[in-house]
PDB file of C-alpha atoms and ligand atoms in Angstrom:
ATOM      1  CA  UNK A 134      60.643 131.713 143.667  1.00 90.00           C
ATOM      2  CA  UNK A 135      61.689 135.343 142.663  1.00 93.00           C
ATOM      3  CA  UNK A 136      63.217 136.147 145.480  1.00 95.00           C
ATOM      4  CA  UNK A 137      65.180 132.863 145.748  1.00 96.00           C
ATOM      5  CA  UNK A 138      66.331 133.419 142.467  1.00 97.00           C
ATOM      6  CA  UNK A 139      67.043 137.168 143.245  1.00 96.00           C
ATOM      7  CA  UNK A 140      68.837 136.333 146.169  1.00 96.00           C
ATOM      8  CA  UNK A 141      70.801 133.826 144.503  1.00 96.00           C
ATOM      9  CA  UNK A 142      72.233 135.966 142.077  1.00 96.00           C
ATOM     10  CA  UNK A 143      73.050 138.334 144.559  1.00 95.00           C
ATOM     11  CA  UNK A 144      74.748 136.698 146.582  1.00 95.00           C
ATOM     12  CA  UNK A 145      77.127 135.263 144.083  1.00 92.00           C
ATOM     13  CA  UNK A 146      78.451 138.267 141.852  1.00 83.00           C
ATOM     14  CA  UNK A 147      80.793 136.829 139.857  1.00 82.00           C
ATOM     15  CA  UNK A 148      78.386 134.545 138.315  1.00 88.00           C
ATOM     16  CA  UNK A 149      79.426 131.174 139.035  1.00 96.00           C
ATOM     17  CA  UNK A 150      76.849 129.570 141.333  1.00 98.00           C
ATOM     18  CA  UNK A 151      77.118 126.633 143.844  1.00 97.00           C
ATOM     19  CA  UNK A 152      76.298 123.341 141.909  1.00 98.00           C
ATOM     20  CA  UNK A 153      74.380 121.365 144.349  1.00 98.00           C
ATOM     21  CA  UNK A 154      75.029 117.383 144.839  1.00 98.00           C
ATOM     22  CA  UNK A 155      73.275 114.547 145.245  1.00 98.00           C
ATOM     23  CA  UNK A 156      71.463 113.850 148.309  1.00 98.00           C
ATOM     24  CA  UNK A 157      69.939 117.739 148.512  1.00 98.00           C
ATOM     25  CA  UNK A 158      66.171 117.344 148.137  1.00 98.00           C
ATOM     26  CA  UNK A 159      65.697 119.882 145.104  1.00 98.00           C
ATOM     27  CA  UNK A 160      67.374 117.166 142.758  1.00 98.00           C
ATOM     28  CA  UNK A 161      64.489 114.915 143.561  1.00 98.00           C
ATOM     29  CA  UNK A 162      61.724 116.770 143.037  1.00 98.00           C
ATOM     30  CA  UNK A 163      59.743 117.474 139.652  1.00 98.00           C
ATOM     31  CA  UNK A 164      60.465 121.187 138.230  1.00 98.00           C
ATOM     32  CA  UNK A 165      57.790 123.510 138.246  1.00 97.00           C
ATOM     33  CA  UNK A 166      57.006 124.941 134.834  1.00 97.00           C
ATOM     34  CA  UNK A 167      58.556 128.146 133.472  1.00 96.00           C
ATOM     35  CA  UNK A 168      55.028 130.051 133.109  1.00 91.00           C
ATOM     36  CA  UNK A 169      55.920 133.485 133.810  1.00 83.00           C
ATOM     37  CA  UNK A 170      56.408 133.098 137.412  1.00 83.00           C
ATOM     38  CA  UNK A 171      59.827 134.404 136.890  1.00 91.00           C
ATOM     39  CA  UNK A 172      59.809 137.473 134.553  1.00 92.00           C
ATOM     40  CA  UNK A 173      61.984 137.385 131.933  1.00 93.00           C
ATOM     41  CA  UNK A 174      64.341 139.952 132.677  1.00 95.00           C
ATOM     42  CA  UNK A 175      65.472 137.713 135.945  1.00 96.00           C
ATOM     43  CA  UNK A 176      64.808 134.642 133.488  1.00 97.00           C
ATOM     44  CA  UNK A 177      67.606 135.790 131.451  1.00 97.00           C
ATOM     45  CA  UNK A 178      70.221 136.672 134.267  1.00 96.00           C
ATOM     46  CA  UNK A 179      70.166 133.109 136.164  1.00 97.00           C
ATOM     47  CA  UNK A 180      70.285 131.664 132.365  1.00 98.00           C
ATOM     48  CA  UNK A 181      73.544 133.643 132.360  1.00 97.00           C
ATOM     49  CA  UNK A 182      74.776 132.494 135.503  1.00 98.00           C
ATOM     50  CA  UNK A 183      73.866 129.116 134.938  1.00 98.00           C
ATOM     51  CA  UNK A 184      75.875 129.434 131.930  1.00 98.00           C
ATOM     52  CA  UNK A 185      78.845 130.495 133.630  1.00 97.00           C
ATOM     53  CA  UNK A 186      78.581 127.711 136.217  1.00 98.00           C
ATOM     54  CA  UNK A 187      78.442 125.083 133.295  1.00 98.00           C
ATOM     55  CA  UNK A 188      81.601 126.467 131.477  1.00 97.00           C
ATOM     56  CA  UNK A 189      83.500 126.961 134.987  1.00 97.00           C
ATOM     57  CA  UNK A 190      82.914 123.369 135.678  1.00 97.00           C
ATOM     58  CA  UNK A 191      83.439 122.571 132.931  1.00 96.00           C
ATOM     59  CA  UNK A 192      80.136 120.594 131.958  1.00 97.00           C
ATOM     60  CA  UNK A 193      77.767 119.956 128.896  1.00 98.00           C
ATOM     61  CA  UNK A 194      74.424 120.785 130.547  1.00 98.00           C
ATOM     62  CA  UNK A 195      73.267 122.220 133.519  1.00 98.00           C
ATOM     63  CA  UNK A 196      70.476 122.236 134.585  1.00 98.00           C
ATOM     64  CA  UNK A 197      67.898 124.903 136.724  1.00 98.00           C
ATOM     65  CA  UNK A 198      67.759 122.532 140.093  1.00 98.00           C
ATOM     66  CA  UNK A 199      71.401 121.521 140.364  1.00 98.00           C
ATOM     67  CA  UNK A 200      71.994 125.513 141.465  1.00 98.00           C
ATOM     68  CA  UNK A 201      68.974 125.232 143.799  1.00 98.00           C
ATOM     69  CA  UNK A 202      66.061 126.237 141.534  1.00 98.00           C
ATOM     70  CA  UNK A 203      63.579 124.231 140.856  1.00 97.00           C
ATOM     71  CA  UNK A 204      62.406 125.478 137.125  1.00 98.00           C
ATOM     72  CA  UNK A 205      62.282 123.612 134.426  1.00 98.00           C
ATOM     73  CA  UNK A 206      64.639 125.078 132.488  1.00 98.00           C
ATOM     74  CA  UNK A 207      68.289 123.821 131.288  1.00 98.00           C
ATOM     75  CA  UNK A 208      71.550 125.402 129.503  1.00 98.00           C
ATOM     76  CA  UNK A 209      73.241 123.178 127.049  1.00 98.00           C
ATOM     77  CA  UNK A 210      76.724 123.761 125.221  1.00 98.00           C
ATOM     78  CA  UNK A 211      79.150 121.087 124.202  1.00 98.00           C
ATOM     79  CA  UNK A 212      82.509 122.122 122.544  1.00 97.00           C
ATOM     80  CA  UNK A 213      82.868 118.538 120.920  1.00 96.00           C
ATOM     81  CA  UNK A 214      85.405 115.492 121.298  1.00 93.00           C
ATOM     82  CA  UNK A 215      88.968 116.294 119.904  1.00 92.00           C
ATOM     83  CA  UNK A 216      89.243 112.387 119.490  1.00 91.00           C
ATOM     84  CA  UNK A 217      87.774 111.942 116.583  1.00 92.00           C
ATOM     85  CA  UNK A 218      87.392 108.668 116.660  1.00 90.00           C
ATOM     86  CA  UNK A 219      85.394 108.374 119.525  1.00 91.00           C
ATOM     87  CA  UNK A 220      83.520 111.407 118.507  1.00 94.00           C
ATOM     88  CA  UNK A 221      82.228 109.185 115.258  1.00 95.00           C
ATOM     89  CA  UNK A 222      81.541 106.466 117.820  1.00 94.00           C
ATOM     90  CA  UNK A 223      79.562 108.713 120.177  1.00 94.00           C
ATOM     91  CA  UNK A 224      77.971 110.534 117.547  1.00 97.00           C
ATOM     92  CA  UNK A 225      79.291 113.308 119.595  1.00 97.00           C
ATOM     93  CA  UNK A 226      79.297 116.593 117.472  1.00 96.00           C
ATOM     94  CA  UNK A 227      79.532 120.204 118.385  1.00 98.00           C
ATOM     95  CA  UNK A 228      76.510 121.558 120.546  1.00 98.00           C
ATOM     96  CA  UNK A 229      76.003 125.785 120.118  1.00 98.00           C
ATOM     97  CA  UNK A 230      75.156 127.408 123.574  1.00 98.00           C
ATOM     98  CA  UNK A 231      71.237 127.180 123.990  1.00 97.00           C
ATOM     99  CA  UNK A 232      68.646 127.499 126.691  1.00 98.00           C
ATOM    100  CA  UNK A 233      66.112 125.154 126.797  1.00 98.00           C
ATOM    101  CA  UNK A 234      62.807 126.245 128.206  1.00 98.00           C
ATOM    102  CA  UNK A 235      60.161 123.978 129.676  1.00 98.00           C
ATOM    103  CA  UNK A 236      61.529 120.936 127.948  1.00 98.00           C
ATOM    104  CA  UNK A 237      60.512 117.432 126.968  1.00 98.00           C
ATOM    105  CA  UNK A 238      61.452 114.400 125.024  1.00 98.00           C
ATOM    106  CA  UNK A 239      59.881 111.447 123.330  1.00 98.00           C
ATOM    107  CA  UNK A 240      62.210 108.353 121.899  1.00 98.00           C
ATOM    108  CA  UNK A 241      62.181 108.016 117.979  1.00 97.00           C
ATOM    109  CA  UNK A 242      63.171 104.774 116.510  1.00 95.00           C
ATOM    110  CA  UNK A 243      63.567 102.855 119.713  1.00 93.00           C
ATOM    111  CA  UNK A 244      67.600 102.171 119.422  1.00 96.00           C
ATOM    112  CA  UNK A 245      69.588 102.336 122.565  1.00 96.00           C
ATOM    113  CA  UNK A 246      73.079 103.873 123.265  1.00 95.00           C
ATOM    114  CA  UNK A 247      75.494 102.756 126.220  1.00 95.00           C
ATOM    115  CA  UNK A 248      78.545 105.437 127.277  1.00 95.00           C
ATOM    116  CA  UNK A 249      79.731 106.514 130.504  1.00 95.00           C
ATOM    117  CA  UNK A 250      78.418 109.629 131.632  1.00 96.00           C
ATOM    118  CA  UNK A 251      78.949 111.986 134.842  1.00 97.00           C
ATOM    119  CA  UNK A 252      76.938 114.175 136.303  1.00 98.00           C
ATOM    120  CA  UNK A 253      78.259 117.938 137.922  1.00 98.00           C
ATOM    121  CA  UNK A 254      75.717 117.023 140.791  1.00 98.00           C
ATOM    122  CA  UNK A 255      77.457 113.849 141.450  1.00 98.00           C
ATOM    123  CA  UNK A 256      81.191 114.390 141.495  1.00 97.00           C
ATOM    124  CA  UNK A 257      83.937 111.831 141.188  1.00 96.00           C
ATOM    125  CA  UNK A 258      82.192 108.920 139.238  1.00 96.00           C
ATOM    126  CA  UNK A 259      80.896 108.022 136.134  1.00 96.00           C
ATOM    127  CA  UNK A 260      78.514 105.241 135.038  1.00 96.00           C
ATOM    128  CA  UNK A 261      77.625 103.842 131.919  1.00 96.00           C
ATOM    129  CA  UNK A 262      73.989 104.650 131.014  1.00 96.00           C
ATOM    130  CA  UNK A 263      72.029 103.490 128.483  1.00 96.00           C
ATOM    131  CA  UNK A 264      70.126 106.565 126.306  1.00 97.00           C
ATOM    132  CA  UNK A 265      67.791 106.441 123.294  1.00 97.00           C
ATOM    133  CA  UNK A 266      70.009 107.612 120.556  1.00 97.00           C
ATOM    134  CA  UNK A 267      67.400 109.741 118.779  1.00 98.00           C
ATOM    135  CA  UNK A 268      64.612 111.702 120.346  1.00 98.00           C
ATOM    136  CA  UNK A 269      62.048 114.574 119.686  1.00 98.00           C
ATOM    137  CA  UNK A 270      62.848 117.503 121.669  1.00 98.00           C
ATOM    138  CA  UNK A 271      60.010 119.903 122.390  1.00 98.00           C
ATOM    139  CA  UNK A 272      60.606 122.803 124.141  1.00 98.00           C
ATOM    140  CA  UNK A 273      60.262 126.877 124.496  1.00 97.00           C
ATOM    141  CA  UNK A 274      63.163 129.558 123.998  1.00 96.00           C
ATOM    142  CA  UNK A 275      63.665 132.832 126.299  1.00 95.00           C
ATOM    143  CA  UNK A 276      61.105 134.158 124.009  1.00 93.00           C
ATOM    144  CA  UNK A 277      58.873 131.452 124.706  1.00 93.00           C
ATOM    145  CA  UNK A 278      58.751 130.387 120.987  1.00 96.00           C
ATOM    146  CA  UNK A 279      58.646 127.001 120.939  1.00 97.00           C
ATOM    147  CA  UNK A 280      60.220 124.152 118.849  1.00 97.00           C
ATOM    148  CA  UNK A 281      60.095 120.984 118.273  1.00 98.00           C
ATOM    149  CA  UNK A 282      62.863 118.995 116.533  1.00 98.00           C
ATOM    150  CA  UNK A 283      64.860 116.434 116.167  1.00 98.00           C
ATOM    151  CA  UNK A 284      68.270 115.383 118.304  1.00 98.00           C
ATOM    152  CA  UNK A 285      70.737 112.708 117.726  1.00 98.00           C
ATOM    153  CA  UNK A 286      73.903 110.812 119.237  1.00 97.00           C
ATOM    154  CA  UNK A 287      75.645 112.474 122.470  1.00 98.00           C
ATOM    155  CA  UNK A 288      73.442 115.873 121.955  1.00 98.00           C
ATOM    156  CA  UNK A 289      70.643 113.572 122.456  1.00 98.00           C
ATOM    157  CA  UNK A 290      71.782 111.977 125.507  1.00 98.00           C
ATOM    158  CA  UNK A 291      72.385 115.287 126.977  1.00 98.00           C
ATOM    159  CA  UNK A 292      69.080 116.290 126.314  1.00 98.00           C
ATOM    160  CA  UNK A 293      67.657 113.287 128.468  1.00 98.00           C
ATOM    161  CA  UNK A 294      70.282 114.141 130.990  1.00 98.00           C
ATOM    162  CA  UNK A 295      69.007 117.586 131.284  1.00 98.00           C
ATOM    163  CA  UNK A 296      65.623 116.740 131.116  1.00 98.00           C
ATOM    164  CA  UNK A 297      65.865 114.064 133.851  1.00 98.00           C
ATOM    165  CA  UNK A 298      67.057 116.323 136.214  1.00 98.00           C
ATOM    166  CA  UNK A 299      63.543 118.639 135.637  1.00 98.00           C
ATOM    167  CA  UNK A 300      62.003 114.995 137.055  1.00 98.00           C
ATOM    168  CA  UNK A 301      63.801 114.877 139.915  1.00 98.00           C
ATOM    169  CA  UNK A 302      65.946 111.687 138.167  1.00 98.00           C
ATOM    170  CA  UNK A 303      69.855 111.437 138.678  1.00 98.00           C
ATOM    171  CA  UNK A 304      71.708 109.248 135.927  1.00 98.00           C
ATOM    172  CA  UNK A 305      72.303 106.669 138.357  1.00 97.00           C
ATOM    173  CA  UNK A 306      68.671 106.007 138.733  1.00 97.00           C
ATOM    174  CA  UNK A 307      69.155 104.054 135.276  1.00 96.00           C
ATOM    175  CA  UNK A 308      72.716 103.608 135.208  1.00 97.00           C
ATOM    176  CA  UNK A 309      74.625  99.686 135.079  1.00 96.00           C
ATOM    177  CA  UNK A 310      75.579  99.380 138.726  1.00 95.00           C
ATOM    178  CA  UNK A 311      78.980  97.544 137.957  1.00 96.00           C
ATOM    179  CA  UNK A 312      80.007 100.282 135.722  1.00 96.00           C
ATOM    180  CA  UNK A 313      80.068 102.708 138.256  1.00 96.00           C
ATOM    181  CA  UNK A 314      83.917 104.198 138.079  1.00 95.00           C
ATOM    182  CA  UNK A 315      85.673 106.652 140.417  1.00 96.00           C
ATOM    183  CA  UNK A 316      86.906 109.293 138.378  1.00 93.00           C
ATOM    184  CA  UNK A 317      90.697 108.218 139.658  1.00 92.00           C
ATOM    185  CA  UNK A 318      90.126 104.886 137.541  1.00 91.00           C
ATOM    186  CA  UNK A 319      88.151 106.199 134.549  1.00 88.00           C
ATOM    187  CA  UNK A 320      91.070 107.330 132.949  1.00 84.00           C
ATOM    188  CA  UNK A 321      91.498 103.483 131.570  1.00 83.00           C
ATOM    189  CA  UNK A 322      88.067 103.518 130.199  1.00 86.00           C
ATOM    190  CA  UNK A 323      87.250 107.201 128.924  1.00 78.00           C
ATOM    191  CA  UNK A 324      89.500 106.898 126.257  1.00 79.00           C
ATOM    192  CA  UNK A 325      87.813 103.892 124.334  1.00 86.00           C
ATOM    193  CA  UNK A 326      85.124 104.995 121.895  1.00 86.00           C
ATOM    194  CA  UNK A 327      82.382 102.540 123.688  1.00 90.00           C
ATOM    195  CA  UNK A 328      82.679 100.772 126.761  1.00 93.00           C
ATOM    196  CA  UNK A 329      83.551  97.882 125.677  1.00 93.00           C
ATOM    197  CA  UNK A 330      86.910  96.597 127.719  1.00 93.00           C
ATOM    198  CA  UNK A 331      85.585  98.265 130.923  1.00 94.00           C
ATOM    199  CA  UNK A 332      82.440  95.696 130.518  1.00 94.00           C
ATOM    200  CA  UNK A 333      84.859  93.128 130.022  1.00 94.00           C
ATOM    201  CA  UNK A 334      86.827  93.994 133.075  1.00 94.00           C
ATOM    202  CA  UNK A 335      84.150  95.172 135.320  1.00 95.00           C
ATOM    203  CA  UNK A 336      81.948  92.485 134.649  1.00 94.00           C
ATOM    204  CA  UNK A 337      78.575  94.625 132.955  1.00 92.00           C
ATOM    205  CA  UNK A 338      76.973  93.327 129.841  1.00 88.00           C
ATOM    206  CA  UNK A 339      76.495  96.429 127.317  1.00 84.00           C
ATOM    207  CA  UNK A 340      73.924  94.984 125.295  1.00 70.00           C
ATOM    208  CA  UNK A 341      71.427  94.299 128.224  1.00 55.00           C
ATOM    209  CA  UNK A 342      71.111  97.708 129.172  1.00 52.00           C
ATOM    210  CA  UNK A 343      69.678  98.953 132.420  1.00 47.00           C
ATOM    211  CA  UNK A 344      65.394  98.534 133.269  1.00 44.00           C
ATOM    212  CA  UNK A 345      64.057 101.892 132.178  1.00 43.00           C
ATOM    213  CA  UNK A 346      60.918 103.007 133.691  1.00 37.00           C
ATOM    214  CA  UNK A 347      57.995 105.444 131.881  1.00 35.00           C
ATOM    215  CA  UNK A 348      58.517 108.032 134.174  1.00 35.00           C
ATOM    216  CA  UNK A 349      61.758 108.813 132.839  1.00 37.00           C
ATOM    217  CA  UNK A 350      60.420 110.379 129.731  1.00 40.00           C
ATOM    218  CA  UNK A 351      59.818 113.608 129.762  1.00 39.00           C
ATOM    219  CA  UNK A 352      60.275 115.885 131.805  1.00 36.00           C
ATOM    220  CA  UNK A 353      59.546 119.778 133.779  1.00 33.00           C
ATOM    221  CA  UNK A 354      56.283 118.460 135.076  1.00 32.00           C
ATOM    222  CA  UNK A 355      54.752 116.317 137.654  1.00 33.00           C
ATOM    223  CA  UNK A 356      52.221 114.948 134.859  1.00 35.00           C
TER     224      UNK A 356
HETATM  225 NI1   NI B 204      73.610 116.068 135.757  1.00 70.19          NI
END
């Protein structure tokens, strides 16, 4: 693992690091733990580079296996919606740059949330997925302090995004399967606060929601 990472870094200078897509195995398998495997000197450098991938592509998360790596570990950082409008809607407020370490999540409260979302490992669509709109998020810093708090609205859904990935689970897994939208089309949906005329005209009902299974809870582990 140390030597992948080493060699990754290496071999891409500037920072920015190959995002890998769908249908490359790492994306489907569990993360292994961040348990000192990885010292944290290197820990620290591909937390940087991973950070500079995200804000080249641009993105909201990122997460350790989309650049080939199979640690659970994620970098989050969300500059906000200018609409503010659909911010409200979304719940959607500014996200401070963060690493998150080893993560997990548990739903609070039970209430569901449907928006498109994209995914950096799967380029060119979007799908409306349904998210818990509050969770507990446990996890460990760089300094292997851990927290464990609470996360609401679109920081929340990025958060189960993230930690999805560290289960080897793409959004589409649990997306609506009529929503799915080409990025060349989304432009006539993206811009409504919830999804609500692209149901209509699509033919998706937002209140169902998708079948969720157990397994995507939590994440980082194979438990
Ligand atoms: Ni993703």
């Amino acid at each position: 693992m140390r030597q992948a990472i080493e060699a990754l870094l290496a071999g891409n200078p500037g920072g920015v690091l190959p995002i890998v897509q769908a249908g490359h195995p790492v994306l489907r398998r569990p993360a292994h733990p961040v348990d000192g495997r990885v010292d944290a000197t290197l820990l620290r450098a591909l937390v940087a580079a991973m950070a500079a991938t995200m804000r080249a592509a641009p993105g909201v998360g990122l997460a350790a296996p989309q650049v080939g790596v199979p640690l659970s570990l994620a970098v989050v950082e969300d500059p906000g919606d200018p609409d503010a409008d659909r911010a409200a809607v979304r719940e959607r407020a500014v996200v401070p740059f963060r690493a998150l370490v080893n993560p997990r999540y548990v739903p609070l409260g039970g209430e569901e949330v449907a928006f498109f979302e994209g995914c950096l490992s799967v380029r060119g669509y979007q799908a409306v997925r349904s998210r818990w709109r509050r969770i507990v998020l446990t996890c460990e810093d760089l300094d292997g302090v851990r927290t464990e708090e609470e996360v609401t609205g679109w920081a929340a859904r990025i958060v189960q995004h993230e930690c999805d990935h560290l289960a080897g689970i793409l959004y589409l897994d649990h997306a609506e399967p009529r929503s799915l939208c080409s990025d060349h089309y989304l432009g006539a949906w993206a811009s409504e606060p919830a999804p609500r005329r692209a149901a209509a005209a699509l033919g998706f009902d937002l209140a169902a929601g998708p079948t969720r299974r157990s397994s995507a809870l939590g994440a980082g582990r194979a438990d």
